[in-house]
Amino acid sequence: MDLCDCVKTALSELDLNLCKEGEESVLERCFQSRNDEEYLLVLEMHDGFLGILAILRSRKRLDGDPCAIDRLHQSNSEKIRHIDDRRTPRQLKLNASQTELLLLDVRILCCLWTAFRSVSMDKMSVEAESLLQEVKECIEAAQNYRSELQQRLQGLSQARKQVRGSSTHTREVLKRHFQDLQATLSRLLNERLNTLLQEVDAIEQDSINPLDDCQKLIEHGVKMADDLLREGEAAIRCGISDREDKLCSFAKKALHIQLDSLPEVPALVDVPCVSAQLDDSLLCAMQERVTRHGSVSSHPPVQIEELVERAGGVLVRWSKVDEDFYPQEYRLQYRRSSSTHYEDAYVGSECEFMLLHLDPHTDYLFRVCARGEGRTEWSPWSVPQTGYTTLTAHEWSAGVDGYILSSRKNMALRSDSSSSGSASVLYSNAPSYFCGQTLTFKITAAGQMDKRDSLGVCVDKPGNSESLQRDQAVCISTNGAVFVNGKEMTNQLPAVTVGSVITYDMEVVSIIPANNNNPSDAISFKLRVTIGSGNREVVFDWLLDQVVDCLFFGCSFTNPGWKVLVF
């Protein structure tokens, strides 16, 4: 028996179940990968080895404990010692038979030792694998947690940036506004002051001129009277020889002066008494208005609620968030993300607006504000929201007799230039309507109604059809009748007029075999269809014999004058 067989036999005797098929290679590798020199763990003859075998035979298992064999080795430390690998059996003073037996014992023991350590390590490896998997899951969870936290940090950074930026902008707006207000008010007050001063100057000038003229006249009379007095006194004091001549001269002069004529001096009540009338209530009113002028809010009263992509556009919905604010009308603006200039898109009382003619895969920014009841100023703008559409705009087929299309091919006019004189169906240029979307027809002009008129969707577009009131199609007529696969439903919608908006919404309900006993038969494809018009809607299931993921839309009008926009 060779050494390998000896090992297997010994292991088999111990009933350790380590030599099963598929596990031999483990023991053989453990044994064959080592030479004699590497296993020179010398036992003191046979009793140490037999003692270990006795322990193993007692079935004291070493399950899951790689250190157990080490403890077993240490318990026999008085019988085991290590020697230098360079020593030879001759240096141990053993004869050949003892050496051969000892080497055999040592090899078997070492192989058993290695095998048990391998089993323990295998058992540990399972636990290690489980632990490793837990560690990996923990690491992955930590990475996800860190990623979520980093995203929240970015959100916090954006929120902080918005608070800081909006606060800085609001400060600048307030300072600029009140500086302008102060300058304007100061200018207006100065202008009013100058106007009033000019009025005072005019009244003063107009009133003083007559008084100055009267004063000059009186002063002239006083001077004449003084001259006459001096001349009379001189005539009286002169000598007797000259007295008569001077008295005659004085008398003649006195006759020319009207000493009994006095100029009229106006009474004080007739003379202007300039004063200023100042309304003290203006200051109180100004104080009241100034104290109530302007306000600062942490949130705009209106915010954009939802951005829904539509074919060639975006549906914008908004709502008020301030319960104390009562809006009278709204104002919606938009711009490209690469631009800085906003454009008005809508002004009105509605809380949603369909913005068309947008380029697909292009980011746009939207904002909305409102004007309160009885107010003239607009509220602060909402936080701008970014939206886009990945859906190309719906288009009608060009070149259909009896229809004129707009430049964008999304609006069709039923003309009276049909060569055949009969109605024909105008289809979309491609099956561009997908389930889950909303298809909208808006009537911008109306002609005379006809029961054959139709607006709806279909699976195909045959070239010879005159109406959508046929198989593989659902539609609404201008009189409000609803047709499914050519059959009229009992439910009816309002008649179509100018301004009417007809919407189609569809969702897949089920795909079932037509015959469960024969799966090779055709299948039934069921769509849940909702048609809305005005404040009413009709809901029904549409059964098709084929699976479709996109549909055509179309319209047909017998009489001219109808104009329809699709989006």
Short mmCIF file of N, CA and C in Angstrom, two decimals, residues 297-361:
data_model
loop_
_atom_site.label_atom_id
_atom_site.label_comp_id
_atom_site.label_asym_id
_atom_site.label_seq_id
_atom_site.Cartn_x
_atom_site.Cartn_y
_atom_site.Cartn_z
N SER A 297 -42.48 88.80 0.60
CA SER A 297 -43.04 87.47 0.86
C SER A 297 -41.96 86.42 0.65
N SER A 298 -42.05 85.36 1.44
CA SER A 298 -41.07 84.28 1.32
C SER A 298 -41.38 83.37 0.14
N HIS A 299 -42.64 83.33 -0.29
CA HIS A 299 -43.04 82.49 -1.41
C HIS A 299 -43.97 83.28 -2.32
N PRO A 300 -43.83 83.12 -3.63
CA PRO A 300 -44.78 83.75 -4.55
C PRO A 300 -46.18 83.17 -4.31
N PRO A 301 -47.23 83.96 -4.57
CA PRO A 301 -48.59 83.45 -4.33
C PRO A 301 -49.03 82.39 -5.32
N VAL A 302 -48.31 82.27 -6.45
CA VAL A 302 -48.66 81.30 -7.48
C VAL A 302 -47.41 80.50 -7.84
N GLN A 303 -47.57 79.20 -7.99
CA GLN A 303 -46.46 78.34 -8.38
C GLN A 303 -46.89 77.40 -9.50
N ILE A 304 -45.93 77.07 -10.36
CA ILE A 304 -46.19 76.09 -11.42
C ILE A 304 -46.32 74.71 -10.77
N GLU A 305 -47.39 74.03 -11.10
CA GLU A 305 -47.73 72.75 -10.48
C GLU A 305 -47.28 71.56 -11.30
N GLU A 306 -47.37 71.67 -12.62
CA GLU A 306 -47.09 70.50 -13.45
C GLU A 306 -46.71 70.96 -14.85
N LEU A 307 -45.76 70.24 -15.44
CA LEU A 307 -45.37 70.43 -16.83
C LEU A 307 -45.54 69.08 -17.53
N VAL A 308 -46.45 69.03 -18.48
CA VAL A 308 -46.76 67.78 -19.18
C VAL A 308 -46.35 67.93 -20.63
N GLU A 309 -45.47 67.04 -21.07
CA GLU A 309 -45.04 67.11 -22.47
C GLU A 309 -46.16 66.64 -23.38
N ARG A 310 -46.35 67.39 -24.44
CA ARG A 310 -47.32 67.04 -25.47
C ARG A 310 -46.61 67.10 -26.82
N ALA A 311 -47.29 66.64 -27.83
CA ALA A 311 -46.70 66.64 -29.17
C ALA A 311 -46.42 68.07 -29.61
N GLY A 312 -45.14 68.41 -29.72
CA GLY A 312 -44.75 69.74 -30.16
C GLY A 312 -44.97 70.84 -29.16
N GLY A 313 -45.21 70.51 -27.90
CA GLY A 313 -45.46 71.55 -26.92
C GLY A 313 -45.42 71.02 -25.50
N VAL A 314 -45.78 71.89 -24.57
CA VAL A 314 -45.81 71.55 -23.14
C VAL A 314 -47.08 72.13 -22.54
N LEU A 315 -47.80 71.31 -21.81
CA LEU A 315 -48.97 71.77 -21.08
C LEU A 315 -48.52 72.24 -19.70
N VAL A 316 -48.76 73.51 -19.40
CA VAL A 316 -48.32 74.11 -18.13
C VAL A 316 -49.55 74.28 -17.24
N ARG A 317 -49.46 73.75 -16.04
CA ARG A 317 -50.52 73.92 -15.04
C ARG A 317 -49.93 74.62 -13.82
N TRP A 318 -50.72 75.51 -13.23
CA TRP A 318 -50.27 76.24 -12.05
C TRP A 318 -51.44 76.38 -11.08
N SER A 319 -51.12 76.80 -9.87
CA SER A 319 -52.14 76.99 -8.84
C SER A 319 -51.63 78.00 -7.83
N LYS A 320 -52.56 78.61 -7.11
CA LYS A 320 -52.16 79.55 -6.07
C LYS A 320 -51.81 78.78 -4.81
N VAL A 321 -50.81 79.26 -4.10
CA VAL A 321 -50.35 78.61 -2.87
C VAL A 321 -50.59 79.49 -1.65
N ASP A 322 -51.02 80.73 -1.88
CA ASP A 322 -51.31 81.66 -0.79
C ASP A 322 -52.83 81.73 -0.62
N GLU A 323 -53.31 81.24 0.51
CA GLU A 323 -54.76 81.20 0.73
C GLU A 323 -55.35 82.59 0.87
N ASP A 324 -54.54 83.57 1.25
CA ASP A 324 -55.04 84.93 1.43
C ASP A 324 -54.96 85.75 0.14
N PHE A 325 -54.52 85.13 -0.93
CA PHE A 325 -54.39 85.84 -2.21
C PHE A 325 -55.53 85.39 -3.13
N TYR A 326 -56.21 86.37 -3.73
CA TYR A 326 -57.35 86.08 -4.60
C TYR A 326 -57.04 86.60 -6.00
N PRO A 327 -56.53 85.73 -6.85
CA PRO A 327 -56.10 86.18 -8.19
C PRO A 327 -57.29 86.48 -9.10
N GLN A 328 -57.08 87.49 -9.92
CA GLN A 328 -58.08 87.86 -10.93
C GLN A 328 -57.68 87.34 -12.30
N GLU A 329 -56.39 87.37 -12.59
CA GLU A 329 -55.88 86.82 -13.84
C GLU A 329 -54.42 86.42 -13.66
N TYR A 330 -53.96 85.58 -14.58
CA TYR A 330 -52.60 85.04 -14.52
C TYR A 330 -51.82 85.47 -15.76
N ARG A 331 -50.51 85.38 -15.61
CA ARG A 331 -49.61 85.73 -16.71
C ARG A 331 -48.50 84.68 -16.78
N LEU A 332 -48.39 84.02 -17.93
CA LEU A 332 -47.40 82.96 -18.13
C LEU A 332 -46.34 83.43 -19.11
N GLN A 333 -45.08 83.20 -18.76
CA GLN A 333 -43.96 83.53 -19.64
C GLN A 333 -43.05 82.31 -19.78
N TYR A 334 -42.28 82.30 -20.87
CA TYR A 334 -41.35 81.21 -21.11
C TYR A 334 -40.14 81.74 -21.87
N ARG A 335 -39.07 80.97 -21.84
CA ARG A 335 -37.86 81.28 -22.61
C ARG A 335 -37.04 80.01 -22.77
N ARG A 336 -36.18 80.00 -23.76
CA ARG A 336 -35.22 78.92 -23.89
C ARG A 336 -34.21 79.00 -22.75
N SER A 337 -33.67 77.87 -22.37
CA SER A 337 -32.68 77.88 -21.29
C SER A 337 -31.42 78.62 -21.70
N SER A 338 -31.17 78.71 -23.00
CA SER A 338 -29.97 79.40 -23.48
C SER A 338 -30.20 80.89 -23.65
N SER A 339 -31.44 81.36 -23.46
CA SER A 339 -31.77 82.77 -23.62
C SER A 339 -31.96 83.42 -22.26
N THR A 340 -31.99 84.75 -22.26
CA THR A 340 -32.23 85.49 -21.02
C THR A 340 -33.51 86.30 -21.09
N HIS A 341 -34.18 86.28 -22.23
CA HIS A 341 -35.38 87.10 -22.43
C HIS A 341 -36.62 86.23 -22.37
N TYR A 342 -37.53 86.56 -21.45
CA TYR A 342 -38.80 85.86 -21.35
C TYR A 342 -39.82 86.47 -22.31
N GLU A 343 -40.70 85.62 -22.82
CA GLU A 343 -41.78 86.05 -23.70
C GLU A 343 -43.12 85.70 -23.07
N ASP A 344 -44.10 86.59 -23.26
CA ASP A 344 -45.44 86.31 -22.78
C ASP A 344 -46.06 85.20 -23.61
N ALA A 345 -46.67 84.23 -22.93
CA ALA A 345 -47.35 83.13 -23.61
C ALA A 345 -48.85 83.17 -23.38
N TYR A 346 -49.26 83.68 -22.22
CA TYR A 346 -50.70 83.65 -21.90
C TYR A 346 -51.00 84.67 -20.83
N VAL A 347 -52.14 85.35 -20.97
CA VAL A 347 -52.70 86.22 -19.94
C VAL A 347 -54.19 85.94 -19.88
N GLY A 348 -54.67 85.50 -18.74
CA GLY A 348 -56.08 85.16 -18.61
C GLY A 348 -56.38 84.57 -17.25
N SER A 349 -57.59 84.07 -17.12
CA SER A 349 -58.06 83.57 -15.82
C SER A 349 -57.91 82.07 -15.66
N GLU A 350 -57.51 81.35 -16.72
CA GLU A 350 -57.36 79.90 -16.63
C GLU A 350 -56.09 79.53 -15.84
N CYS A 351 -56.09 78.31 -15.31
CA CYS A 351 -54.96 77.83 -14.52
C CYS A 351 -54.10 76.83 -15.29
N GLU A 352 -54.24 76.77 -16.59
CA GLU A 352 -53.39 75.93 -17.43
C GLU A 352 -53.36 76.50 -18.83
N PHE A 353 -52.29 76.18 -19.54
CA PHE A 353 -52.16 76.67 -20.91
C PHE A 353 -51.29 75.69 -21.68
N MET A 354 -51.71 75.42 -22.91
CA MET A 354 -50.96 74.54 -23.79
C MET A 354 -50.08 75.39 -24.68
N LEU A 355 -48.77 75.32 -24.44
CA LEU A 355 -47.81 76.10 -25.21
C LEU A 355 -47.30 75.26 -26.37
N LEU A 356 -47.60 75.68 -27.58
CA LEU A 356 -47.25 74.93 -28.78
C LEU A 356 -46.02 75.50 -29.47
N HIS A 357 -45.64 74.84 -30.55
CA HIS A 357 -44.54 75.27 -31.42
C HIS A 357 -43.21 75.31 -30.68
N LEU A 358 -42.99 74.35 -29.80
CA LEU A 358 -41.70 74.23 -29.11
C LEU A 358 -40.85 73.18 -29.80
N ASP A 359 -39.55 73.42 -29.82
CA ASP A 359 -38.63 72.47 -30.44
C ASP A 359 -38.43 71.26 -29.53
N PRO A 360 -38.52 70.05 -30.07
CA PRO A 360 -38.30 68.86 -29.24
C PRO A 360 -36.87 68.80 -28.70
N HIS A 361 -36.74 68.17 -27.54
CA HIS A 361 -35.43 67.94 -26.90
C HIS A 361 -34.70 69.26 -26.61
#
